[in-house]
Coordinates of C-alpha atoms and ligand atoms in Angstrom, one line a residue:
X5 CA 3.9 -7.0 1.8
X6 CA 0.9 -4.8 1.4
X7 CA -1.4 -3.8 4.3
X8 CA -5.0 -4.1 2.8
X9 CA -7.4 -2.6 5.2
X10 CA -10.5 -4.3 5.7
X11 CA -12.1 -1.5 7.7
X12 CA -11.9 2.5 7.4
X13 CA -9.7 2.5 10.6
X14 CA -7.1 0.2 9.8
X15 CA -6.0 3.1 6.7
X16 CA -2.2 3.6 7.5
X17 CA 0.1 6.6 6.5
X18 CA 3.7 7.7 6.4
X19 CA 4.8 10.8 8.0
X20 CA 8.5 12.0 8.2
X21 CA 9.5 14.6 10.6
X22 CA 12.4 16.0 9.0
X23 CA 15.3 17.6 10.0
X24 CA 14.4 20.9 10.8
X25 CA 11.2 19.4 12.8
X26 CA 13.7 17.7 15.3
X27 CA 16.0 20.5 15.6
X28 CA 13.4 23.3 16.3
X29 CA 12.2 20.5 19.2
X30 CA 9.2 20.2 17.9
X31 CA 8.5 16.6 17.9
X32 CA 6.4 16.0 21.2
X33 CA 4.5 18.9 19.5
X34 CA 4.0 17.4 16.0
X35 CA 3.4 13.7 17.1
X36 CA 0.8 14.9 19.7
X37 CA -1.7 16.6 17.2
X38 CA -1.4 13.5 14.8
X39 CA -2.3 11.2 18.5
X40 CA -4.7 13.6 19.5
X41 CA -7.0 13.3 16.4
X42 CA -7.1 10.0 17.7
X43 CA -4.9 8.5 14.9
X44 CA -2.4 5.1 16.4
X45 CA 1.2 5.3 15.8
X46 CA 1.7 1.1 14.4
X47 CA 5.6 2.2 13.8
X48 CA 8.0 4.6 14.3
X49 CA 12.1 5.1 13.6
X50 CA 14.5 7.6 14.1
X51 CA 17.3 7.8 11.4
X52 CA 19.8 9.7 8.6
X53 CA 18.4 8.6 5.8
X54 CA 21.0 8.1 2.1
X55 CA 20.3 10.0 -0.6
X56 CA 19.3 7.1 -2.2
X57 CA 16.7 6.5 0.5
X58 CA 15.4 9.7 0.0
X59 CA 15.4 10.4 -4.0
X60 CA 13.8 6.6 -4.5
X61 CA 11.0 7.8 -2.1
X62 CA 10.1 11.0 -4.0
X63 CA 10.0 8.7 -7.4
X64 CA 8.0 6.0 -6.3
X65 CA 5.5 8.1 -8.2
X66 CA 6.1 8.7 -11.6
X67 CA 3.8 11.6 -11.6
X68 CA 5.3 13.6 -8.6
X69 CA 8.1 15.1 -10.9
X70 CA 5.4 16.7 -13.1
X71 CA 3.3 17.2 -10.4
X72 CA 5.5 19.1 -7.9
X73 CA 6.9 21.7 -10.8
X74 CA 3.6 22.4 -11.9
X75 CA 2.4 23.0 -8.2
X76 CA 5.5 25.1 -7.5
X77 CA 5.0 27.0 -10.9
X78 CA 1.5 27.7 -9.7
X79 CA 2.4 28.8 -6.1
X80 CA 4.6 31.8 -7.5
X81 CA 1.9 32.9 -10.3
X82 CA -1.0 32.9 -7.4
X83 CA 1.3 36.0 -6.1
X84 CA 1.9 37.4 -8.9
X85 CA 5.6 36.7 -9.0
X86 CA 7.6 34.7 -12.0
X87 CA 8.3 30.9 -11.4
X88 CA 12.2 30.3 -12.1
X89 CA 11.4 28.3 -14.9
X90 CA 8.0 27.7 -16.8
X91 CA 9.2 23.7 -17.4
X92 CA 7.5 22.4 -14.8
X93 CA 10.4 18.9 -15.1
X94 CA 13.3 21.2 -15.2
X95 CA 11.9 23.0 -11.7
X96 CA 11.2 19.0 -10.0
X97 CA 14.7 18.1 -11.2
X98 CA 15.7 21.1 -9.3
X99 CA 13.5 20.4 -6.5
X100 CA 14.8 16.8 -6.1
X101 CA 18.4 17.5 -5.8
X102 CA 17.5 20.1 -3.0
X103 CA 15.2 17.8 -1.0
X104 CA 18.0 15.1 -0.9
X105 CA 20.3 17.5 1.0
X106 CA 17.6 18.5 3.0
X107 CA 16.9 15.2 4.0
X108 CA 19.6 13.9 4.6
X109 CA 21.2 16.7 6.6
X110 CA 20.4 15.3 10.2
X111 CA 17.9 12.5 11.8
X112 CA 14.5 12.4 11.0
X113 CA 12.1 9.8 12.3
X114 CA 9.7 7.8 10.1
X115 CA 6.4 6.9 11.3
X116 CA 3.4 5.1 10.1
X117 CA -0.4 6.6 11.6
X118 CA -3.0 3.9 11.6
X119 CA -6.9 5.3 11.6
X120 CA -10.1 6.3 10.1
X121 CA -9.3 8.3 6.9
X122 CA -5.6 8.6 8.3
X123 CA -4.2 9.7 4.4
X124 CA -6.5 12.7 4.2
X125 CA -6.7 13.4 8.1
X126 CA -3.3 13.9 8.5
X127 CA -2.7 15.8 5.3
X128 CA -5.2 18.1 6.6
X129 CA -3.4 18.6 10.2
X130 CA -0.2 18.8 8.6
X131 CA -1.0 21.8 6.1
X132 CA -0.1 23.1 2.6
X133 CA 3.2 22.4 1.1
X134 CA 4.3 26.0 1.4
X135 CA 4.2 27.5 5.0
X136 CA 3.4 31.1 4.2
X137 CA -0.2 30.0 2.5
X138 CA -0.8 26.7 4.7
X139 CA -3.5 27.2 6.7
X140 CA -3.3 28.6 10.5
X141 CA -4.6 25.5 13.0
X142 CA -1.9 23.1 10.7
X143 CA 1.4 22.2 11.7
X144 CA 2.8 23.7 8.9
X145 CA 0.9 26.8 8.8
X146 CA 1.6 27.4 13.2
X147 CA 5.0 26.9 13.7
X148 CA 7.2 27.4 10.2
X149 CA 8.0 30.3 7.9
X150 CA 9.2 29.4 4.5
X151 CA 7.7 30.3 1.1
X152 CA 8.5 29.3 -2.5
X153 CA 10.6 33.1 -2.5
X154 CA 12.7 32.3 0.1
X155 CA 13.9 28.6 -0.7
X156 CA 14.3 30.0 -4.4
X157 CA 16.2 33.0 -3.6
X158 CA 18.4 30.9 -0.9
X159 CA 18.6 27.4 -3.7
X160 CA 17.2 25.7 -1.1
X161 CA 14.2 23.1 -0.1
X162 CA 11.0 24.6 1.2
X163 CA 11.4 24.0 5.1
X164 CA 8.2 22.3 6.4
X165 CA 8.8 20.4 9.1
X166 CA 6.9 17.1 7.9
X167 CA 6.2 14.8 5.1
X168 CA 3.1 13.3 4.5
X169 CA 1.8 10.7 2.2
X170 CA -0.9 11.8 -0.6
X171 CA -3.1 9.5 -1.3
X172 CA -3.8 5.7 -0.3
X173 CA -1.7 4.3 -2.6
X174 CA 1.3 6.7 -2.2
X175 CA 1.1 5.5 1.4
X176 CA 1.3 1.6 0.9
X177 CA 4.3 2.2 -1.7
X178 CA 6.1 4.7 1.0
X179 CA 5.6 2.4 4.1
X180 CA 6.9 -0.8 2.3
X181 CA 9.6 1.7 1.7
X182 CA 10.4 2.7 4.8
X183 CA 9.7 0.0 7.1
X184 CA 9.6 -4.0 7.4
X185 CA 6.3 -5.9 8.0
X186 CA 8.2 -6.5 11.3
X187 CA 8.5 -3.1 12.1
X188 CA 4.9 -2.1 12.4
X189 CA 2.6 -3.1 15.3
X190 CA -0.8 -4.1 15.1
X191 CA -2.4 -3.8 18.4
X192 CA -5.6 -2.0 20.0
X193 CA -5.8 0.8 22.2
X194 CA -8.6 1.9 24.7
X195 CA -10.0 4.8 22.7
X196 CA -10.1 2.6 19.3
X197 CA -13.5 1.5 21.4
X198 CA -14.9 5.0 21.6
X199 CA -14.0 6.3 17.9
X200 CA -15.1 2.9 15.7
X201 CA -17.5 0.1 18.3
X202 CA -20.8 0.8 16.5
X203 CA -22.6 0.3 19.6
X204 CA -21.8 2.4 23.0
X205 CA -24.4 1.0 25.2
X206 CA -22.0 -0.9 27.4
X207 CA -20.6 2.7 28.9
X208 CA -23.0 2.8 31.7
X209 CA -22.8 0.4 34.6
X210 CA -20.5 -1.2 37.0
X211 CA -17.0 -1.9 36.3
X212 CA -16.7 -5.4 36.0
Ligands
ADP29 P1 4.1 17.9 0.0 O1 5.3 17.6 0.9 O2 3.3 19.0 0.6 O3 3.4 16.7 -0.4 P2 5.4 17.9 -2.6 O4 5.3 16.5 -2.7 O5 4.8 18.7 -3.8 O6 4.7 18.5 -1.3 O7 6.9 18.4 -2.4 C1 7.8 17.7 -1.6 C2 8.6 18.6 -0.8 O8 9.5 19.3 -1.7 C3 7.9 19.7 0.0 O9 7.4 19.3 1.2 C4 9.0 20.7 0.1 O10 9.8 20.5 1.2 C5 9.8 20.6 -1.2 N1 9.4 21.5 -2.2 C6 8.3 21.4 -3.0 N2 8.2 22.4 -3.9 C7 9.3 23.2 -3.7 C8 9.9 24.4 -4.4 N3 9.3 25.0 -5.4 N4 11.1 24.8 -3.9 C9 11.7 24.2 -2.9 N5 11.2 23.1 -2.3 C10 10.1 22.6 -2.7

């Protein structure tokens, strides 16, 4: 069933650390700067997902094919270099097959971020699809080195440590993909006070 927020903070999002996240031990590290922002974690599962798991996620979209081969054909022309094809289809086709091996070559653990904004905010901690141009201060751009070259020259997916959901809707089709109803918590935590209670006059004062 779909989560319909009926405030700005109860926005959810999907983010997958994959594989090469949890070998390079970099989960404490990844899940921390998502927590920190003050985003809640309402769910949260560590598994190898099928290659059917993982292609029927990428196509929930019927745009992302187009999409992703027209953003990888514009990531080599921005260097100057020649994209490997200029059908942007035949490159997402291409793209596709890669990203199922990638995913599915070890554990990666699913987890939905509940919070103000939570779609754009934790697009905008994670970085840039490609490492090499995502910004510094990101997770992608601080602790990964790939680049459109080097997956293209080794066949290979772009190695970026996280997926995150693109817009609102991508994120309520992803997490009903992902997870149960069951599966995600809804529950408070102190700071949710602090970040959203329009009114902070009850700080001062005795504890009661
Ligand atoms: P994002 O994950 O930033 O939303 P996309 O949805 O466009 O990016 O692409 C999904 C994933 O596919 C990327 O995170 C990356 O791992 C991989 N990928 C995208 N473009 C390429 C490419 N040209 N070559 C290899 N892998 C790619």
């Amino acid at each position: 069933m779909t989560h319909t927020p009926t405030h700005h903070k109860d926005e959810r999002t999907l983010v997958i650390i994959k594989p090469d996240g949890i070998q390079r031990t970099l989960i404490g590290e990844i899940i921390g700067r998502y927590e920190r922002i003050g985003l809640k974690l309402v769910g949260m599962k560590l598994m190898v997902p099928t290659e059917d798991m993982v292609s029927k996620h990428y196509t929930l979209d019927a745009g992302w094919l187009q999409a992703v081969g027209e953003k990888s054909i514009k990531g080599f022309v921005d260097k100057g270099q020649t994209p490997p094809s200029t059908d942007p289809l035949e490159i997402a086709h291409s793209i596709l097959g890669r990203l199922v091996k990638y995913l599915t070559s070890g554990p990666v653990i699913a987890m939905v971020w509940q919070g103000a904004h939570a779609v754009k905010i934790v697009r905008k901690i994670t970085g840039g699809t490609e490492p090499l141009t995502s910004d510094v201060g990101t997770i992608r751009g601080d602790f990964v080195l790939d680049s459109y070259q080097m997956s293209e020259t080794d066949n290979r997916s772009i190695r970026n440590l996280v997926h995150a959901s693109g817009s609102v809707k991508e994120a309520e089709d992803e997490i009903e993909h992902w997870f149960t109803d069951e599966e995600l918590v809804d529950y408070s935590i102190v700071s949710d006070k602090i970040l959203y209670a329009p009114d902070m006059s009850d700080i001062l004062g005795k504890v009661k």
